[in-house]
Amino acid sequence: VTDLSQSPNLRVLSMDRLYQILSEMNKLEARITSLDVVREVAEHADAKKVILGSFMTAGDNIRINIRVQDAESGEILTTEKVEGVGDASIFSMVDDLSQRIMTNLELPGAGEGLDRYVQDITTSSLDAYRYYLEGWRLQERGLARESIPLLEKALELDPRFAHAYMVLSAVHGTLNHTRKQEEYRRQAVEYADRLPAHERHYIEGGYYGLYEEMYERAFQVLEKLLETHPENNSARNNLALRYRYFERFDEGIHHYEECLRRGYFFVGAYRNLARCYSNREQFDKGYQVLQDYLAGHPDSPVGYVVLGEHFIRWGKLDKALEAFETAESILTSTGIQGRRWQVFILREEWRSAEAAATQQAESNDANFKRSGSRCLARLHLYHGRSR
């Protein structure tokens, strides 16, 4: 993906979209060899050509075999193989394969070579890349805390890994760790010069969006990026979030819906689209958005937390508690007491509210402890106990 997307003459399926399609088809763990399955994936992705491959190892020797074929007819357009020794050779092997594919497809400029190589754009450490991918997948599923050790390990192995800094910044932003969010976003920008222009602009747009005095630059950079790379769902999500902050809900809804149409499965996009609909008092539409997410991710605790939040805005407090209970049955460490506190406050069930806030404030997790303490403080204020 990183290599082939450098060509302006190829529209390359993004990793998150492919992951989404395979998840919907329950094929994440399957070996995809059947032409019927390939056709189905390609149809979902609106792809005309597909690359299928396999690798073999014997000791330190590695061989990668690929074939490029027409998605509809199954006609094999080209076959290639490369060989190398040791994990460190894999990136150069992929670069070699990418160059051959571009040449065989007779793309303009293919003979001039790649502008950037995989290890220059991402990382030269295969282990760092593995940790990054696993961390990224957990973060996309809403499991922010679980992703942190993996992303930190990736950066320990490669301290210049810009993509890993960016994802780790987003994770800490989700957890309201604003100082760490800013710190990692700044480091992502520092090492972004190694990236292709569109990825560099995505990172810069996210960085500018952290500061009120730079909001206008964030809008400009992200909007310009989407003109040339409309498939960049992460950039579109960031732009939509900025629109929501400025209460430009219709524009936010437009971009969030486009993210979902393009197969973006980040739970934050679903959450914020539902919030935009709530701001428009279109609660039924927000509910349907979240039901669509849970249909594809029935085991997501964050999905049920988000659904409970939506029910609170809608005034359906019993259903909110049911959703929170389901979330906690899947994963106990969701900080759910702070959400229950909101329900108890709205019901004026003061003792239950205090018990929920106290339990949250006694957590070992710093973020939960902070939110629980804040809930307790607000509870006292509601009763006039300002001291």
mmCIF file of C-alpha atoms in Angstrom:
data_model
loop_
_atom_site.group_PDB
_atom_site.id
_atom_site.type_symbol
_atom_site.label_atom_id
_atom_site.label_comp_id
_atom_site.label_asym_id
_atom_site.label_seq_id
_atom_site.Cartn_x
_atom_site.Cartn_y
_atom_site.Cartn_z
ATOM 1 C CA VAL A 1 0.000 0.000 0.000
ATOM 2 C CA THR A 2 2.715 2.481 0.962
ATOM 3 C CA ASP A 3 4.724 1.816 -2.194
ATOM 4 C CA LEU A 4 1.982 1.577 -4.801
ATOM 5 C CA SER A 5 0.012 4.566 -3.519
ATOM 6 C CA GLN A 6 2.936 6.795 -4.474
ATOM 7 C CA SER A 7 1.775 6.480 -8.082
ATOM 8 C CA PRO A 8 -0.768 9.179 -9.048
ATOM 9 C CA ASN A 9 -2.084 6.719 -11.648
ATOM 10 C CA LEU A 10 -3.228 4.092 -9.133
ATOM 11 C CA ARG A 11 -6.026 4.271 -6.599
ATOM 12 C CA VAL A 12 -4.885 1.840 -3.914
ATOM 13 C CA LEU A 13 -7.223 0.331 -1.357
ATOM 14 C CA SER A 14 -6.351 1.564 2.127
ATOM 15 C CA MET A 15 -5.425 -0.855 4.875
ATOM 16 C CA ASP A 16 -8.326 0.136 7.108
ATOM 17 C CA ARG A 17 -10.844 -0.387 4.298
ATOM 18 C CA LEU A 18 -9.480 -3.843 3.462
ATOM 19 C CA TYR A 19 -9.542 -4.760 7.155
ATOM 20 C CA GLN A 20 -13.157 -3.588 7.348
ATOM 21 C CA ILE A 21 -14.230 -5.624 4.311
ATOM 22 C CA LEU A 22 -12.559 -8.809 5.549
ATOM 23 C CA SER A 23 -14.088 -8.263 9.000
ATOM 24 C CA GLU A 24 -17.583 -7.896 7.536
ATOM 25 C CA MET A 25 -17.054 -11.073 5.521
ATOM 26 C CA ASN A 26 -15.659 -12.956 8.545
ATOM 27 C CA LYS A 27 -12.512 -13.646 6.520
ATOM 28 C CA LEU A 28 -9.875 -12.014 8.724
ATOM 29 C CA GLU A 29 -8.205 -15.303 9.577
ATOM 30 C CA ALA A 30 -8.931 -17.076 6.278
ATOM 31 C CA ARG A 31 -6.553 -17.747 3.416
ATOM 32 C CA ILE A 32 -8.188 -16.024 0.493
ATOM 33 C CA THR A 33 -7.576 -18.173 -2.566
ATOM 34 C CA SER A 34 -11.027 -18.730 -4.056
ATOM 35 C CA LEU A 35 -11.842 -16.563 -7.084
ATOM 36 C CA ASP A 36 -15.384 -16.096 -5.762
ATOM 37 C CA VAL A 37 -14.058 -14.640 -2.499
ATOM 38 C CA VAL A 38 -11.595 -12.436 -4.375
ATOM 39 C CA ARG A 39 -14.421 -11.134 -6.550
ATOM 40 C CA GLU A 40 -16.545 -10.383 -3.481
ATOM 41 C CA VAL A 41 -13.743 -8.446 -1.792
ATOM 42 C CA ALA A 42 -13.012 -6.541 -5.001
ATOM 43 C CA GLU A 43 -16.693 -5.732 -5.471
ATOM 44 C CA HIS A 44 -16.923 -4.275 -1.960
ATOM 45 C CA ALA A 45 -13.761 -2.265 -2.605
ATOM 46 C CA ASP A 46 -14.661 -1.227 -6.169
ATOM 47 C CA ALA A 47 -11.253 -2.611 -7.197
ATOM 48 C CA LYS A 48 -10.429 -3.621 -10.772
ATOM 49 C CA LYS A 49 -7.239 -5.522 -10.031
ATOM 50 C CA VAL A 50 -6.048 -7.528 -7.045
ATOM 51 C CA ILE A 51 -2.709 -8.749 -5.781
ATOM 52 C CA LEU A 52 -2.611 -12.197 -4.208
ATOM 53 C CA GLY A 53 0.497 -13.697 -2.724
ATOM 54 C CA SER A 54 2.206 -16.067 -0.374
ATOM 55 C CA PHE A 55 5.542 -16.314 1.349
ATOM 56 C CA MET A 56 7.773 -19.195 2.303
ATOM 57 C CA THR A 57 10.686 -19.415 4.704
ATOM 58 C CA ALA A 58 13.501 -21.933 4.974
ATOM 59 C CA GLY A 59 15.887 -20.987 7.734
ATOM 60 C CA ASP A 60 16.770 -17.339 7.107
ATOM 61 C CA ASN A 61 15.772 -17.532 3.437
ATOM 62 C CA ILE A 62 12.489 -15.859 2.483
ATOM 63 C CA ARG A 63 10.605 -16.008 -0.796
ATOM 64 C CA ILE A 64 7.516 -13.965 -1.695
ATOM 65 C CA ASN A 65 5.348 -15.022 -4.659
ATOM 66 C CA ILE A 66 2.621 -12.748 -6.014
ATOM 67 C CA ARG A 67 0.234 -12.583 -8.904
ATOM 68 C CA VAL A 68 -1.758 -9.631 -10.189
ATOM 69 C CA GLN A 69 -5.079 -10.576 -11.690
ATOM 70 C CA ASP A 70 -8.228 -9.046 -13.076
ATOM 71 C CA ALA A 71 -10.790 -9.013 -10.276
ATOM 72 C CA GLU A 72 -13.770 -9.930 -12.464
ATOM 73 C CA SER A 73 -12.403 -12.488 -14.920
ATOM 74 C CA GLY A 74 -9.611 -13.875 -12.768
ATOM 75 C CA GLU A 75 -7.170 -13.467 -15.676
ATOM 76 C CA ILE A 76 -3.596 -13.431 -14.389
ATOM 77 C CA LEU A 77 -1.904 -10.267 -15.617
ATOM 78 C CA THR A 78 1.553 -10.910 -14.195
ATOM 79 C CA THR A 79 3.370 -13.151 -11.718
ATOM 80 C CA GLU A 80 6.479 -12.208 -9.770
ATOM 81 C CA LYS A 81 8.714 -13.628 -7.078
ATOM 82 C CA VAL A 82 11.529 -12.195 -4.979
ATOM 83 C CA GLU A 83 13.941 -13.797 -2.565
ATOM 84 C CA GLY A 84 15.891 -12.449 0.383
ATOM 85 C CA VAL A 85 17.705 -13.409 3.540
ATOM 86 C CA GLY A 86 16.453 -12.423 6.993
ATOM 87 C CA ASP A 87 13.627 -10.200 8.174
ATOM 88 C CA ALA A 88 15.645 -7.082 7.372
ATOM 89 C CA SER A 89 15.362 -7.857 3.643
ATOM 90 C CA ILE A 90 11.552 -7.866 3.549
ATOM 91 C CA PHE A 91 11.122 -4.134 2.983
ATOM 92 C CA SER A 92 13.501 -4.066 0.014
ATOM 93 C CA MET A 93 11.761 -7.156 -1.374
ATOM 94 C CA VAL A 94 8.405 -5.361 -1.217
ATOM 95 C CA ASP A 95 9.924 -2.294 -2.896
ATOM 96 C CA ASP A 96 11.249 -4.531 -5.667
ATOM 97 C CA LEU A 97 7.847 -6.190 -6.167
ATOM 98 C CA SER A 98 6.074 -2.819 -6.202
ATOM 99 C CA GLN A 99 8.402 -1.489 -8.881
ATOM 100 C CA ARG A 100 7.825 -4.571 -11.051
ATOM 101 C CA ILE A 101 4.038 -4.284 -10.679
ATOM 102 C CA MET A 102 4.089 -0.633 -11.731
ATOM 103 C CA THR A 103 6.246 -1.505 -14.729
ATOM 104 C CA ASN A 104 4.069 -4.442 -15.798
ATOM 105 C CA LEU A 105 0.937 -2.312 -15.528
ATOM 106 C CA GLU A 106 2.716 0.180 -17.816
ATOM 107 C CA LEU A 107 2.094 3.089 -15.484
ATOM 108 C CA PRO A 108 3.600 6.431 -16.517
ATOM 109 C CA GLY A 109 6.902 7.059 -14.759
ATOM 110 C CA ALA A 110 7.212 3.456 -13.585
ATOM 111 C CA GLY A 111 10.691 3.154 -15.040
ATOM 112 C CA GLU A 112 11.937 6.043 -12.933
ATOM 113 C CA GLY A 113 11.698 4.062 -9.690
ATOM 114 C CA LEU A 114 9.879 4.761 -6.449
ATOM 115 C CA ASP A 115 10.070 8.217 -4.908
ATOM 116 C CA ARG A 116 10.430 6.753 -1.426
ATOM 117 C CA TYR A 117 11.107 3.270 -0.133
ATOM 118 C CA VAL A 118 8.977 1.492 2.474
ATOM 119 C CA GLN A 119 11.585 1.619 5.232
ATOM 120 C CA ASP A 120 12.161 5.338 4.609
ATOM 121 C CA ILE A 121 8.455 6.138 4.782
ATOM 122 C CA THR A 122 7.547 3.881 7.697
ATOM 123 C CA THR A 123 10.319 2.127 9.626
ATOM 124 C CA SER A 124 13.344 -0.033 8.932
ATOM 125 C CA SER A 125 12.339 -2.379 11.771
ATOM 126 C CA LEU A 126 9.957 -5.158 10.872
ATOM 127 C CA ASP A 127 9.221 -5.763 14.562
ATOM 128 C CA ALA A 128 8.393 -2.075 15.056
ATOM 129 C CA TYR A 129 6.016 -2.291 12.113
ATOM 130 C CA ARG A 130 4.325 -5.378 13.599
ATOM 131 C CA TYR A 131 3.798 -3.647 16.958
ATOM 132 C CA TYR A 132 2.505 -0.545 15.178
ATOM 133 C CA LEU A 133 -0.050 -2.539 13.169
ATOM 134 C CA GLU A 134 -1.370 -4.379 16.214
ATOM 135 C CA GLY A 135 -1.592 -1.136 18.189
ATOM 136 C CA TRP A 136 -3.338 0.596 15.314
ATOM 137 C CA ARG A 137 -5.925 -2.181 15.046
ATOM 138 C CA LEU A 138 -6.715 -2.031 18.767
ATOM 139 C CA GLN A 139 -7.057 1.750 18.634
ATOM 140 C CA GLU A 140 -9.420 1.531 15.660
ATOM 141 C CA ARG A 141 -11.614 -0.856 17.687
ATOM 142 C CA GLY A 142 -11.752 1.674 20.519
ATOM 143 C CA LEU A 143 -9.361 -0.266 22.803
ATOM 144 C CA ALA A 144 -7.120 2.733 23.420
ATOM 145 C CA ARG A 145 -5.431 1.611 26.645
ATOM 146 C CA GLU A 146 -4.620 -1.803 25.247
ATOM 147 C CA SER A 147 -2.910 -0.220 22.226
ATOM 148 C CA ILE A 148 -0.468 1.963 24.210
ATOM 149 C CA PRO A 149 2.137 -0.712 25.180
ATOM 150 C CA LEU A 150 2.334 -1.937 21.577
ATOM 151 C CA LEU A 151 2.793 1.536 20.108
ATOM 152 C CA GLU A 152 5.364 2.419 22.759
ATOM 153 C CA LYS A 153 7.249 -0.771 21.896
ATOM 154 C CA ALA A 154 7.240 0.228 18.224
ATOM 155 C CA LEU A 155 8.768 3.609 19.128
ATOM 156 C CA GLU A 156 11.308 1.974 21.424
ATOM 157 C CA LEU A 157 12.516 -0.027 18.416
ATOM 158 C CA ASP A 158 12.368 2.963 16.039
ATOM 159 C CA PRO A 159 12.275 6.424 17.689
ATOM 160 C CA ARG A 160 11.738 8.077 14.265
ATOM 161 C CA PHE A 161 8.524 6.174 13.372
ATOM 162 C CA ALA A 162 6.193 9.089 12.528
ATOM 163 C CA HIS A 163 3.068 6.967 11.974
ATOM 164 C CA ALA A 164 3.417 5.388 15.419
ATOM 165 C CA TYR A 165 3.750 8.815 17.062
ATOM 166 C CA MET A 166 0.594 9.956 15.288
ATOM 167 C CA VAL A 167 -1.494 6.981 16.387
ATOM 168 C CA LEU A 168 -0.157 7.180 19.949
ATOM 169 C CA SER A 169 -1.112 10.872 20.025
ATOM 170 C CA ALA A 170 -4.641 9.991 18.929
ATOM 171 C CA VAL A 171 -4.839 7.299 21.621
ATOM 172 C CA HIS A 172 -3.874 9.718 24.380
ATOM 173 C CA GLY A 173 -6.316 12.272 22.977
ATOM 174 C CA THR A 174 -9.090 9.687 23.321
ATOM 175 C CA LEU A 175 -8.090 9.172 26.955
ATOM 176 C CA ASN A 176 -7.989 12.936 27.635
ATOM 177 C CA HIS A 177 -4.227 12.817 28.273
ATOM 178 C CA THR A 178 -3.801 16.208 26.629
ATOM 179 C CA ARG A 179 -0.123 16.735 27.449
ATOM 180 C CA LYS A 180 0.897 13.384 26.021
ATOM 181 C CA GLN A 181 -1.384 13.921 23.020
ATOM 182 C CA GLU A 182 0.405 17.189 22.263
ATOM 183 C CA GLU A 183 3.862 15.750 22.943
ATOM 184 C CA TYR A 184 3.437 12.782 20.584
ATOM 185 C CA ARG A 185 1.740 14.879 17.904
ATOM 186 C CA ARG A 186 4.706 17.278 17.965
ATOM 187 C CA GLN A 187 7.121 14.377 17.528
ATOM 188 C CA ALA A 188 5.038 13.046 14.631
ATOM 189 C CA VAL A 189 5.446 16.412 12.901
ATOM 190 C CA GLU A 190 9.176 16.395 13.657
ATOM 191 C CA TYR A 191 9.672 13.148 11.743
ATOM 192 C CA ALA A 192 7.017 13.725 9.075
ATOM 193 C CA ASP A 193 9.542 15.013 6.538
ATOM 194 C CA ARG A 194 10.252 11.402 5.572
ATOM 195 C CA LEU A 195 6.628 10.851 4.487
ATOM 196 C CA PRO A 196 4.869 11.429 1.141
ATOM 197 C CA ALA A 197 3.258 14.877 0.920
ATOM 198 C CA HIS A 198 -0.333 13.729 1.566
ATOM 199 C CA GLU A 199 0.612 11.810 4.720
ATOM 200 C CA ARG A 200 2.721 14.723 5.938
ATOM 201 C CA HIS A 201 -0.229 17.069 5.454
ATOM 202 C CA TYR A 202 -2.461 14.714 7.436
ATOM 203 C CA ILE A 203 -0.081 14.809 10.395
ATOM 204 C CA GLU A 204 0.341 18.585 10.153
ATOM 205 C CA GLY A 205 -3.424 19.091 9.996
ATOM 206 C CA GLY A 206 -3.876 17.032 13.154
ATOM 207 C CA TYR A 207 -1.168 19.050 14.907
ATOM 208 C CA TYR A 208 -2.617 22.433 13.938
ATOM 209 C CA GLY A 209 -6.010 21.270 15.177
ATOM 210 C CA LEU A 210 -4.684 21.119 18.748
ATOM 211 C CA TYR A 211 -4.251 24.882 18.981
ATOM 212 C CA GLU A 212 -6.998 27.461 18.693
ATOM 213 C CA GLU A 213 -4.720 29.970 16.956
ATOM 214 C CA MET A 214 -3.929 27.378 14.255
ATOM 215 C CA TYR A 215 -7.468 26.068 13.598
ATOM 216 C CA GLU A 216 -7.711 27.884 10.285
ATOM 217 C CA ARG A 217 -4.500 26.247 9.082
ATOM 218 C CA ALA A 218 -5.877 22.863 10.128
ATOM 219 C CA PHE A 219 -8.984 23.424 7.977
ATOM 220 C CA GLN A 220 -6.902 24.529 4.999
ATOM 221 C CA VAL A 221 -4.408 21.661 5.142
ATOM 222 C CA LEU A 222 -7.031 18.932 5.608
ATOM 223 C CA GLU A 223 -9.397 20.289 2.959
ATOM 224 C CA LYS A 224 -6.544 20.567 0.458
ATOM 225 C CA LEU A 225 -5.406 17.014 1.259
ATOM 226 C CA LEU A 226 -8.900 15.629 0.604
ATOM 227 C CA GLU A 227 -9.028 17.313 -2.800
ATOM 228 C CA THR A 228 -6.202 15.051 -3.978
ATOM 229 C CA HIS A 229 -6.755 12.051 -1.661
ATOM 230 C CA PRO A 230 -10.492 11.765 -0.950
ATOM 231 C CA GLU A 231 -9.949 8.198 0.279
ATOM 232 C CA ASN A 232 -7.956 9.365 3.319
ATOM 233 C CA ASN A 233 -10.570 8.597 5.957
ATOM 234 C CA SER A 234 -8.371 9.561 8.893
ATOM 235 C CA ALA A 235 -7.896 13.070 7.498
ATOM 236 C CA ARG A 236 -11.616 13.327 6.731
ATOM 237 C CA ASN A 237 -12.440 12.240 10.276
ATOM 238 C CA ASN A 238 -10.143 14.931 11.693
ATOM 239 C CA LEU A 239 -11.744 17.567 9.477
ATOM 240 C CA ALA A 240 -15.252 16.487 10.487
ATOM 241 C CA LEU A 241 -14.230 16.695 14.147
ATOM 242 C CA ARG A 242 -13.104 20.305 13.654
ATOM 243 C CA TYR A 243 -16.453 21.127 12.055
ATOM 244 C CA ARG A 244 -18.260 19.644 15.054
ATOM 245 C CA TYR A 245 -16.148 21.715 17.452
ATOM 246 C CA PHE A 246 -17.290 24.850 15.601
ATOM 247 C CA GLU A 247 -20.923 23.677 15.634
ATOM 248 C CA ARG A 248 -20.919 23.364 11.842
ATOM 249 C CA PHE A 249 -22.905 20.166 12.235
ATOM 250 C CA ASP A 250 -24.155 19.795 8.661
ATOM 251 C CA GLU A 251 -20.592 19.868 7.313
ATOM 252 C CA GLY A 252 -19.499 17.478 10.031
ATOM 253 C CA ILE A 253 -22.334 15.088 9.164
ATOM 254 C CA HIS A 254 -21.403 15.217 5.480
ATOM 255 C CA HIS A 255 -17.792 14.202 6.113
ATOM 256 C CA TYR A 256 -18.574 11.585 8.766
ATOM 257 C CA GLU A 257 -21.134 9.954 6.468
ATOM 258 C CA GLU A 258 -18.574 9.958 3.670
ATOM 259 C CA CYS A 259 -16.074 8.250 6.011
ATOM 260 C CA LEU A 260 -18.600 5.522 6.764
ATOM 261 C CA ARG A 261 -19.554 5.171 3.117
ATOM 262 C CA ARG A 262 -15.892 4.598 2.325
ATOM 263 C CA GLY A 263 -15.690 1.827 4.927
ATOM 264 C CA TYR A 264 -14.089 3.652 7.864
ATOM 265 C CA PHE A 265 -14.691 1.574 10.988
ATOM 266 C CA PHE A 266 -13.097 3.798 13.676
ATOM 267 C CA VAL A 267 -15.611 3.922 16.533
ATOM 268 C CA GLY A 268 -14.879 7.625 17.128
ATOM 269 C CA ALA A 269 -16.351 8.505 13.733
ATOM 270 C CA TYR A 270 -19.598 6.708 14.591
ATOM 271 C CA ARG A 271 -19.684 8.350 18.024
ATOM 272 C CA ASN A 272 -19.211 11.866 16.650
ATOM 273 C CA LEU A 273 -21.680 11.371 13.803
ATOM 274 C CA ALA A 274 -24.286 10.332 16.396
ATOM 275 C CA ARG A 275 -23.394 13.441 18.408
ATOM 276 C CA CYS A 276 -23.886 15.648 15.348
ATOM 277 C CA TYR A 277 -27.315 14.104 14.794
ATOM 278 C CA SER A 278 -28.111 14.677 18.477
ATOM 279 C CA ASN A 279 -27.224 18.345 18.063
ATOM 280 C CA ARG A 280 -29.757 18.402 15.243
ATOM 281 C CA GLU A 281 -32.224 16.516 17.501
ATOM 282 C CA GLN A 282 -32.254 13.701 14.945
ATOM 283 C CA PHE A 283 -31.873 11.002 17.579
ATOM 284 C CA ASP A 284 -33.295 8.208 15.423
ATOM 285 C CA LYS A 285 -30.563 8.756 12.832
ATOM 286 C CA GLY A 286 -27.867 8.751 15.508
ATOM 287 C CA TYR A 287 -29.262 5.539 16.947
ATOM 288 C CA GLN A 288 -29.198 3.861 13.536
ATOM 289 C CA VAL A 289 -25.560 4.887 13.029
ATOM 290 C CA LEU A 290 -24.580 3.196 16.296
ATOM 291 C CA GLN A 291 -26.680 0.119 15.542
ATOM 292 C CA ASP A 292 -24.809 -0.197 12.238
ATOM 293 C CA TYR A 293 -21.514 -0.102 14.115
ATOM 294 C CA LEU A 294 -22.582 -2.707 16.671
ATOM 295 C CA ALA A 295 -23.913 -4.979 13.941
ATOM 296 C CA GLY A 296 -20.349 -5.256 12.649
ATOM 297 C CA HIS A 297 -18.703 -5.157 16.099
ATOM 298 C CA PRO A 298 -21.052 -6.927 18.546
ATOM 299 C CA ASP A 299 -18.217 -7.517 21.044
ATOM 300 C CA SER A 300 -17.102 -3.879 21.249
ATOM 301 C CA PRO A 301 -17.450 -2.511 24.808
ATOM 302 C CA VAL A 302 -16.793 1.013 23.561
ATOM 303 C CA GLY A 303 -19.634 0.630 21.058
ATOM 304 C CA TYR A 304 -22.083 0.009 23.899
ATOM 305 C CA VAL A 305 -20.646 2.876 25.953
ATOM 306 C CA VAL A 306 -21.240 5.192 22.982
ATOM 307 C CA LEU A 307 -24.769 3.822 22.585
ATOM 308 C CA GLY A 308 -25.441 4.525 26.275
ATOM 309 C CA GLU A 309 -24.191 8.094 25.865
ATOM 310 C CA HIS A 310 -26.582 8.531 22.953
ATOM 311 C CA PHE A 311 -29.512 7.243 25.036
ATOM 312 C CA ILE A 312 -28.673 9.814 27.745
ATOM 313 C CA ARG A 313 -28.840 12.647 25.206
ATOM 314 C CA TRP A 314 -32.100 11.164 23.951
ATOM 315 C CA GLY A 315 -33.547 10.980 27.461
ATOM 316 C CA LYS A 316 -33.872 7.175 27.429
ATOM 317 C CA LEU A 317 -32.132 6.627 30.757
ATOM 318 C CA ASP A 318 -33.180 2.995 31.371
ATOM 319 C CA LYS A 319 -31.799 2.007 27.982
ATOM 320 C CA ALA A 320 -28.602 3.915 28.744
ATOM 321 C CA LEU A 321 -28.041 1.843 31.887
ATOM 322 C CA GLU A 322 -28.707 -1.357 29.923
ATOM 323 C CA ALA A 323 -26.096 -0.375 27.341
ATOM 324 C CA PHE A 324 -23.539 0.417 30.054
ATOM 325 C CA GLU A 325 -24.199 -2.921 31.719
ATOM 326 C CA THR A 326 -23.575 -4.722 28.424
ATOM 327 C CA ALA A 327 -20.302 -2.800 27.961
ATOM 328 C CA GLU A 328 -19.128 -3.757 31.442
ATOM 329 C CA SER A 329 -20.024 -7.417 30.881
ATOM 330 C CA ILE A 330 -17.606 -7.440 27.930
ATOM 331 C CA LEU A 331 -14.790 -5.446 29.549
ATOM 332 C CA THR A 332 -14.795 -4.368 33.205
ATOM 333 C CA SER A 333 -12.200 -1.588 32.850
ATOM 334 C CA THR A 334 -14.373 0.795 30.835
ATOM 335 C CA GLY A 335 -14.740 3.523 33.475
ATOM 336 C CA ILE A 336 -18.487 3.030 33.241
ATOM 337 C CA GLN A 337 -19.316 4.482 36.660
ATOM 338 C CA GLY A 338 -18.830 8.017 35.370
ATOM 339 C CA ARG A 339 -21.494 7.382 32.730
ATOM 340 C CA ARG A 340 -23.850 5.845 35.279
ATOM 341 C CA TRP A 341 -23.285 8.945 37.423
ATOM 342 C CA GLN A 342 -24.818 11.058 34.643
ATOM 343 C CA VAL A 343 -27.961 8.928 34.656
ATOM 344 C CA PHE A 344 -28.305 9.074 38.447
ATOM 345 C CA ILE A 345 -27.837 12.862 38.441
ATOM 346 C CA LEU A 346 -30.574 13.303 35.837
ATOM 347 C CA ARG A 347 -32.844 11.121 37.969
ATOM 348 C CA GLU A 348 -31.799 13.046 41.112
ATOM 349 C CA GLU A 349 -30.802 9.767 42.720
ATOM 350 C CA TRP A 350 -28.091 11.428 44.795
ATOM 351 C CA ARG A 351 -26.845 8.490 46.835
ATOM 352 C CA SER A 352 -26.449 6.307 43.775
ATOM 353 C CA ALA A 353 -24.667 9.152 42.005
ATOM 354 C CA GLU A 354 -22.251 9.605 44.903
ATOM 355 C CA ALA A 355 -21.549 5.860 45.090
ATOM 356 C CA ALA A 356 -20.813 5.686 41.346
ATOM 357 C CA ALA A 357 -18.523 8.738 41.438
ATOM 358 C CA THR A 358 -16.688 7.465 44.527
ATOM 359 C CA GLN A 359 -16.063 4.078 42.918
ATOM 360 C CA GLN A 360 -14.675 5.810 39.829
ATOM 361 C CA ALA A 361 -12.504 8.150 41.922
ATOM 362 C CA GLU A 362 -10.974 5.201 43.783
ATOM 363 C CA SER A 363 -9.780 3.610 40.532
ATOM 364 C CA ASN A 364 -6.071 2.957 40.004
ATOM 365 C CA ASP A 365 -6.380 4.422 36.520
ATOM 366 C CA ALA A 366 -5.379 8.106 36.588
ATOM 367 C CA ASN A 367 -7.930 9.099 33.949
ATOM 368 C CA PHE A 368 -10.808 7.344 35.741
ATOM 369 C CA LYS A 369 -9.666 8.778 39.090
ATOM 370 C CA ARG A 370 -9.703 12.288 37.614
ATOM 371 C CA SER A 371 -13.181 11.928 36.078
ATOM 372 C CA GLY A 372 -14.554 10.359 39.282
ATOM 373 C CA SER A 373 -13.181 13.214 41.376
ATOM 374 C CA ARG A 374 -14.709 15.711 38.974
ATOM 375 C CA CYS A 375 -18.077 13.971 39.274
ATOM 376 C CA LEU A 376 -17.859 14.135 43.077
ATOM 377 C CA ALA A 377 -16.989 17.838 42.942
ATOM 378 C CA ARG A 378 -19.959 18.586 40.701
ATOM 379 C CA LEU A 379 -22.236 16.559 42.969
ATOM 380 C CA HIS A 380 -21.244 18.774 45.921
ATOM 381 C CA LEU A 381 -21.777 21.915 43.834
ATOM 382 C CA TYR A 382 -25.302 20.810 42.930
ATOM 383 C CA HIS A 383 -26.041 20.784 46.674
ATOM 384 C CA GLY A 384 -24.418 24.165 47.299
ATOM 385 C CA ARG A 385 -21.383 22.711 49.068
ATOM 386 C CA SER A 386 -18.836 24.866 47.251
ATOM 387 C CA ARG A 387 -16.134 24.499 49.911
#
